[in-house]
């Protein structure tokens, strides 16, 4: 046996063990890394507001606290408004349930010539096996639901703490990062950081403005139709349609349609038509004007980035995919050399034709060439 072979085998086993240990540690810490990534993008989103307040003489810690307090108040207000709306609708549906059940039973009796009664239907439902199993499963799943809620609250608190430190200690963090890099690399890192702040903040603020316009437009429609809880529904449509990519529009329009259906079934069709028309107006008129200076990426690239982000990181990846791709595109645009495009009709999709040759002669030549072949 060669003398180097045992040492090579030990080295290979050691490298394999280190690789397995690193993989295990990565999978154990992937939740923490995801939270840190979300916190970093959240800090980038509020960096412009914190920077403006700090530029006027306010301490960065206090400015960050005030921005987070405003975000927290807005979030709690939205949840309270939406919760009160849903609670009121659930109470109304429970109170009106006997009437709905009577109408359904009467329709069944008249259509199929049966003799059902509401008391018999209620007794059969209350004593059914599937209802008892559902209640037992719900009772045993209360602990799991409580654990999930507590875990979500802890994760949200962790994200807010990390994002607070990233925003409040942004200059110190950049200084510490640049201290381990040569001057040429420091310039590139600072440029990338600045681009990320501009693109992420611009994305959030442009989406917020579009959410405001969308909420106002849907609020006017709901008030005209006389749909209850119009303010809460307008806020729901504005936020969900803008900050949940791809399917946010359909999720946002489903709740107003459901509430409008309880008032008048035709109102649900009116809401559906308005949602479709407004979505086209937003895609082709409003969004290009608002996002052309902030997140200037092609719609196909944006859609592909959302799909890729969802495949990699789920809902979190879908949320941060567009600002991340916009940052990467703007950063690479600094180093990619571009040339002036020639004035050729084929660039615009037109076919170049030969001048001076009739169309009939070109057809005869083409037919003759095919016959010779």
Coordinates of C-alpha atoms in Angstrom, one line a residue:
X1 CA 0.0 0.0 0.0
X2 CA 1.4 3.4 -0.9
X3 CA 2.2 5.7 2.0
X4 CA 0.0 8.5 0.8
X5 CA -3.2 6.3 0.5
X6 CA -4.1 6.1 4.2
X7 CA -3.7 9.9 4.6
X8 CA -5.9 10.4 1.5
X9 CA -8.6 8.1 2.8
X10 CA -8.6 9.9 6.2
X11 CA -8.7 13.3 4.4
X12 CA -11.6 12.1 2.2
X13 CA -13.5 10.8 5.2
X14 CA -12.9 14.0 7.1
X15 CA -14.1 16.1 4.2
X16 CA -17.2 13.9 3.9
X17 CA -17.9 14.3 7.6
X18 CA -17.5 18.1 7.4
X19 CA -19.9 18.2 4.4
X20 CA -22.5 16.2 6.2
X21 CA -22.2 18.3 9.3
X22 CA -22.5 21.5 7.2
X23 CA -25.6 20.1 5.4
X24 CA -27.2 19.2 8.8
X25 CA -26.4 22.6 10.2
X26 CA -27.8 24.4 7.1
X27 CA -31.1 22.5 7.2
X28 CA -31.4 23.2 10.9
X29 CA -30.7 26.9 10.5
X30 CA -32.7 27.4 7.3
X31 CA -35.6 28.9 9.2
X32 CA -33.4 31.4 10.9
X33 CA -31.7 32.3 7.6
X34 CA -35.1 32.8 6.0
X35 CA -36.1 35.1 8.8
X36 CA -32.9 37.1 8.6
X37 CA -33.4 37.5 4.8
X38 CA -37.0 38.8 5.3
X39 CA -35.8 41.2 8.0
X40 CA -33.0 42.4 5.7
X41 CA -35.5 43.3 2.9
X42 CA -37.9 44.8 5.4
X43 CA -35.0 47.0 6.6
X44 CA -34.2 48.0 3.1
X45 CA -37.8 48.9 2.5
X46 CA -37.9 51.3 5.4
X47 CA -34.4 52.7 4.9
X48 CA -35.5 55.7 2.8
X49 CA -38.0 56.9 5.5
X50 CA -35.4 56.3 8.3
X51 CA -32.7 58.0 6.3
X52 CA -34.9 61.1 5.7
X53 CA -35.8 61.4 9.4
X54 CA -32.2 60.8 10.4
X55 CA -31.1 63.5 7.9
X56 CA -33.2 66.0 9.7
X57 CA -31.4 65.5 13.0
X58 CA -33.3 62.6 14.5
X59 CA -31.5 59.7 15.9
X60 CA -31.7 56.6 13.7
X61 CA -32.9 54.4 16.6
X62 CA -35.8 56.7 17.3
X63 CA -36.6 57.1 13.6
X64 CA -36.7 53.4 13.1
X65 CA -38.9 53.0 16.2
X66 CA -41.4 55.6 14.8
X67 CA -41.5 53.9 11.4
X68 CA -42.1 50.5 12.9
X69 CA -44.8 52.0 15.3
X70 CA -46.6 53.4 12.3
X71 CA -46.4 50.1 10.5
X72 CA -47.7 48.2 13.6
X73 CA -50.6 50.6 14.1
X74 CA -51.6 50.3 10.4
X75 CA -51.4 46.5 10.6
X76 CA -53.4 46.2 13.8
X77 CA -56.0 48.6 12.5
X78 CA -56.4 46.5 9.3
X79 CA -56.7 43.3 11.3
X80 CA -59.3 44.8 13.6
X81 CA -61.3 46.2 10.8
X82 CA -61.2 42.9 8.9
X83 CA -61.9 40.9 12.0
X84 CA -65.0 43.0 12.9
X85 CA -66.3 42.6 9.4
X86 CA -65.9 38.9 9.3
X87 CA -67.4 38.5 12.8
X88 CA -70.4 40.6 11.8
X89 CA -70.9 38.6 8.6
X90 CA -70.6 35.3 10.5
X91 CA -73.2 36.4 13.1
X92 CA -75.5 37.4 10.3
X93 CA -75.1 34.1 8.5
X94 CA -75.7 32.1 11.7
X95 CA -78.8 34.1 12.4
X96 CA -80.1 33.7 8.8
X97 CA -79.1 30.0 8.6
X98 CA -82.6 28.7 9.6
X99 CA -84.2 30.8 6.8
X100 CA -81.7 29.5 4.2
X101 CA -82.2 25.9 5.4
X102 CA -86.0 26.3 5.2
X103 CA -85.8 27.6 1.6
X104 CA -83.5 24.8 0.6
X105 CA -85.8 22.2 2.2
X106 CA -88.9 23.7 0.5
X107 CA -87.1 23.6 -2.9
X108 CA -86.2 20.0 -2.3
X109 CA -89.7 19.0 -1.3
X110 CA -91.3 20.8 -4.3
X111 CA -88.8 19.4 -6.8
X112 CA -88.4 15.8 -5.6
X113 CA -91.8 15.5 -3.9
X114 CA -90.3 14.7 -0.5
X115 CA -91.5 15.4 3.0
X116 CA -88.5 16.7 4.8
X117 CA -88.6 18.9 7.8
X118 CA -85.9 21.2 9.3
X119 CA -86.1 19.4 12.7
X120 CA -85.3 16.0 11.1
X121 CA -82.4 17.5 9.1
X122 CA -81.0 19.1 12.2
X123 CA -81.2 15.9 14.2
X124 CA -79.6 13.9 11.5
X125 CA -76.8 16.4 11.2
X126 CA -76.2 16.6 15.0
X127 CA -76.2 12.8 15.5
X128 CA -74.1 12.0 12.4
X129 CA -70.8 10.1 12.8
X130 CA -68.8 12.5 10.6
X131 CA -69.8 15.5 12.7
X132 CA -68.8 13.7 15.9
X133 CA -65.4 12.7 14.4
X134 CA -64.9 16.3 13.2
X135 CA -65.6 17.7 16.7
X136 CA -63.2 15.1 18.2
X137 CA -60.5 16.0 15.7
X138 CA -61.0 19.7 16.2
X139 CA -60.7 19.2 20.0
X140 CA -57.4 17.3 19.6
X141 CA -56.1 19.8 17.1
X142 CA -56.5 22.8 19.4
X143 CA -53.0 22.3 20.9
X144 CA -51.5 22.1 17.4
X145 CA -53.2 25.3 16.4
X146 CA -52.1 27.1 19.5
X147 CA -48.5 25.9 19.0
X148 CA -48.6 27.1 15.4
X149 CA -50.0 30.5 16.4
X150 CA -47.3 30.9 19.1
X151 CA -44.6 29.9 16.7
X152 CA -45.9 32.4 14.1
X153 CA -45.9 35.2 16.7
X154 CA -42.3 34.3 17.8
X155 CA -41.2 34.3 14.2
X156 CA -42.8 37.7 13.6
X157 CA -41.1 39.1 16.7
X158 CA -37.8 37.8 15.5
X159 CA -38.2 39.3 12.1
X160 CA -39.1 42.7 13.6
X161 CA -36.1 42.6 15.9
X162 CA -33.6 41.8 13.2
X163 CA -35.1 44.3 10.8
X164 CA -35.0 47.0 13.6
X165 CA -31.3 46.3 14.2
X166 CA -30.5 46.3 10.4
X167 CA -32.3 49.6 9.9
X168 CA -31.1 51.4 13.1
X169 CA -27.5 50.2 12.8
X170 CA -27.3 50.4 9.0
X171 CA -24.2 52.7 8.8
X172 CA -22.4 50.7 11.4
X173 CA -23.2 47.5 9.6
X174 CA -22.0 48.9 6.3
X175 CA -18.8 50.1 8.0
X176 CA -18.2 46.7 9.5
X177 CA -18.7 45.0 6.2
X178 CA -16.4 47.3 4.3
X179 CA -13.7 47.1 6.9
X180 CA -12.8 43.5 5.7
X181 CA -12.8 44.4 2.0
X182 CA -10.3 46.3 -0.2
X183 CA -11.2 49.8 -1.3
X184 CA -12.2 48.6 -4.8
X185 CA -14.6 46.0 -3.4
X186 CA -16.0 48.5 -0.9
X187 CA -17.2 50.7 -3.7
X188 CA -19.0 47.8 -5.4
X189 CA -20.6 46.7 -2.1
X190 CA -21.8 50.2 -1.3
X191 CA -23.2 50.6 -4.8
X192 CA -25.1 47.3 -4.6
X193 CA -26.4 48.3 -1.1
X194 CA -27.7 51.7 -2.5
X195 CA -29.3 50.0 -5.5
X196 CA -31.0 47.5 -3.2
X197 CA -32.4 50.3 -1.0
X198 CA -33.7 52.2 -4.0
X199 CA -35.3 49.2 -5.7
X200 CA -36.8 47.7 -2.6
X201 CA -38.1 51.0 -1.2
X202 CA -39.4 52.0 -4.6
X203 CA -41.2 48.7 -5.0
X204 CA -42.9 49.0 -1.6
X205 CA -43.9 52.6 -2.1
X206 CA -45.2 52.1 -5.6
X207 CA -47.2 49.1 -4.5
X208 CA -48.5 51.2 -1.6
X209 CA -49.6 53.9 -3.9
X210 CA -51.3 51.4 -6.2
X211 CA -53.0 49.8 -3.2
X212 CA -54.4 53.2 -2.2
X213 CA -55.7 53.9 -5.7
X214 CA -57.2 50.4 -6.0
X215 CA -58.8 50.6 -2.5
X216 CA -60.4 54.0 -3.3
X217 CA -61.8 52.8 -6.7
X218 CA -63.3 49.7 -5.1
X219 CA -64.6 51.7 -2.2
X220 CA -66.6 53.9 -4.5
X221 CA -68.1 50.9 -6.3
X222 CA -69.1 49.2 -3.0
X223 CA -70.6 52.4 -1.7
X224 CA -72.6 52.8 -4.9
X225 CA -73.9 49.2 -4.7
X226 CA -74.7 49.6 -1.0
X227 CA -72.5 46.7 0.0
X228 CA -71.8 46.7 3.8
X229 CA -68.3 47.0 5.3
X230 CA -67.1 49.0 2.3
X231 CA -64.1 50.6 4.0
X232 CA -62.7 47.2 5.3
X233 CA -63.3 45.5 2.0
X234 CA -61.6 48.4 0.1
X235 CA -58.5 48.1 2.4
X236 CA -58.6 44.3 1.9
X237 CA -58.7 44.6 -1.9
X238 CA -56.0 47.3 -2.0
X239 CA -53.4 45.4 0.1
X240 CA -54.0 41.8 -1.0
X241 CA -54.1 42.6 -4.7
X242 CA -50.8 44.5 -4.6
X243 CA -48.7 42.6 -2.0
X244 CA -49.6 39.0 -2.9
X245 CA -48.1 38.3 -6.3
X246 CA -49.9 36.6 -9.2
X247 CA -53.0 35.4 -7.4
X248 CA -53.6 38.4 -5.1
X249 CA -56.1 39.9 -7.5
X250 CA -58.4 36.9 -7.4
X251 CA -58.1 36.5 -3.6
X252 CA -58.8 40.1 -3.1
X253 CA -61.9 40.1 -5.4
X254 CA -63.4 36.9 -3.9
X255 CA -64.4 38.4 -0.5
X256 CA -66.2 41.5 -1.9
X257 CA -68.0 39.3 -4.3
X258 CA -69.1 37.0 -1.5
X259 CA -70.4 39.9 0.7
X260 CA -72.1 41.5 -2.3
X261 CA -73.8 38.2 -3.1
X262 CA -75.5 38.2 0.3
X263 CA -77.0 41.6 -0.6
X264 CA -78.0 40.8 -4.2
X265 CA -76.6 38.1 -6.5
X266 CA -76.4 40.5 -9.4
X267 CA -74.1 42.7 -7.3
X268 CA -71.5 40.0 -7.3
X269 CA -71.4 40.0 -11.1
X270 CA -71.0 43.8 -11.0
X271 CA -68.1 43.4 -8.6
X272 CA -66.5 40.7 -10.8
X273 CA -66.8 42.8 -13.9
X274 CA -65.3 45.9 -12.1
X275 CA -62.4 43.8 -10.8
X276 CA -61.6 42.5 -14.3
X277 CA -61.8 45.9 -15.9
X278 CA -59.8 47.6 -13.2
X279 CA -57.1 44.9 -13.4
X280 CA -56.6 45.6 -17.1
X281 CA -56.4 49.4 -16.4
X282 CA -53.8 48.8 -13.7
X283 CA -51.7 46.4 -15.8
X284 CA -51.5 48.5 -18.9
X285 CA -51.9 52.1 -17.7
X286 CA -51.3 52.6 -14.0
X287 CA -48.5 50.1 -13.2
X288 CA -46.1 51.0 -16.1
X289 CA -46.3 54.7 -15.2
X290 CA -45.7 54.2 -11.4
X291 CA -43.1 51.4 -11.6
X292 CA -41.1 52.7 -14.6
X293 CA -38.7 54.7 -12.4
X294 CA -38.6 52.3 -9.4
X295 CA -38.8 48.7 -10.5
X296 CA -38.2 48.7 -14.3
X297 CA -38.4 45.0 -15.2
X298 CA -40.3 43.2 -17.9
X299 CA -43.6 41.7 -16.8
X300 CA -42.5 38.2 -18.1
X301 CA -39.3 38.5 -16.0
X302 CA -41.3 39.6 -13.0
X303 CA -43.7 36.6 -13.4
X304 CA -40.8 34.2 -13.8
X305 CA -39.0 35.6 -10.7
X306 CA -42.2 35.2 -8.7
X307 CA -42.5 31.6 -9.8
X308 CA -38.8 30.9 -9.1
X309 CA -39.0 32.6 -5.7
X310 CA -42.1 30.5 -4.8
X311 CA -40.4 27.3 -5.8
X312 CA -37.3 28.1 -3.7
X313 CA -38.7 29.8 -0.6
X314 CA -42.5 29.6 -0.8
X315 CA -44.5 32.7 -0.1
X316 CA -41.5 34.5 1.2
X317 CA -39.6 34.0 -2.0
X318 CA -42.7 35.3 -4.0
X319 CA -42.7 38.5 -1.9
X320 CA -39.0 39.3 -2.2
X321 CA -38.4 38.0 -5.7
X322 CA -39.3 41.1 -7.7
X323 CA -37.2 43.6 -5.7
X324 CA -34.3 41.1 -5.6
X325 CA -34.4 40.6 -9.4
X326 CA -34.7 44.4 -9.9
X327 CA -31.7 45.0 -7.7
X328 CA -29.7 42.3 -9.6
X329 CA -30.7 43.7 -13.0
X330 CA -29.8 47.3 -12.0
X331 CA -26.4 46.2 -10.5
X332 CA -25.5 44.2 -13.6
X333 CA -26.6 47.0 -15.8
X334 CA -23.7 49.1 -14.5
X335 CA -21.1 46.5 -15.8
X336 CA -22.8 45.4 -19.0
X337 CA -21.7 47.4 -22.0
X338 CA -24.4 48.4 -24.5
X339 CA -24.2 49.5 -28.1
X340 CA -26.4 51.5 -30.3
X341 CA -28.9 49.4 -32.3
X342 CA -28.7 49.7 -36.1
X343 CA -31.6 51.2 -38.0
X344 CA -32.8 47.9 -39.5
X345 CA -36.5 47.1 -40.2
X346 CA -35.9 43.6 -39.0
X347 CA -35.3 44.9 -35.4
X348 CA -39.0 46.0 -35.4
X349 CA -40.2 42.7 -36.8
X350 CA -40.5 43.7 -40.4
X351 CA -39.2 41.6 -43.3
X352 CA -36.7 43.2 -45.6
X353 CA -37.9 43.1 -49.2
X354 CA -35.9 43.3 -52.3
X355 CA -36.4 46.6 -54.2
X356 CA -37.1 46.7 -57.9
X357 CA -38.3 43.1 -58.2
X358 CA -42.0 42.5 -58.8
X359 CA -43.9 40.1 -56.5
X360 CA -45.0 37.9 -59.4
X361 CA -41.4 37.3 -60.5
X362 CA -40.3 36.3 -57.0
X363 CA -43.2 33.8 -56.8
X364 CA -42.3 32.3 -60.2
X365 CA -38.6 32.0 -59.2
X366 CA -39.6 30.3 -55.9
X367 CA -41.9 27.8 -57.7
X368 CA -39.2 27.1 -60.3
X369 CA -36.6 26.4 -57.7
X370 CA -38.9 23.9 -55.9
X371 CA -39.5 22.1 -59.2
X372 CA -35.8 21.7 -59.9
X373 CA -35.4 20.2 -56.4

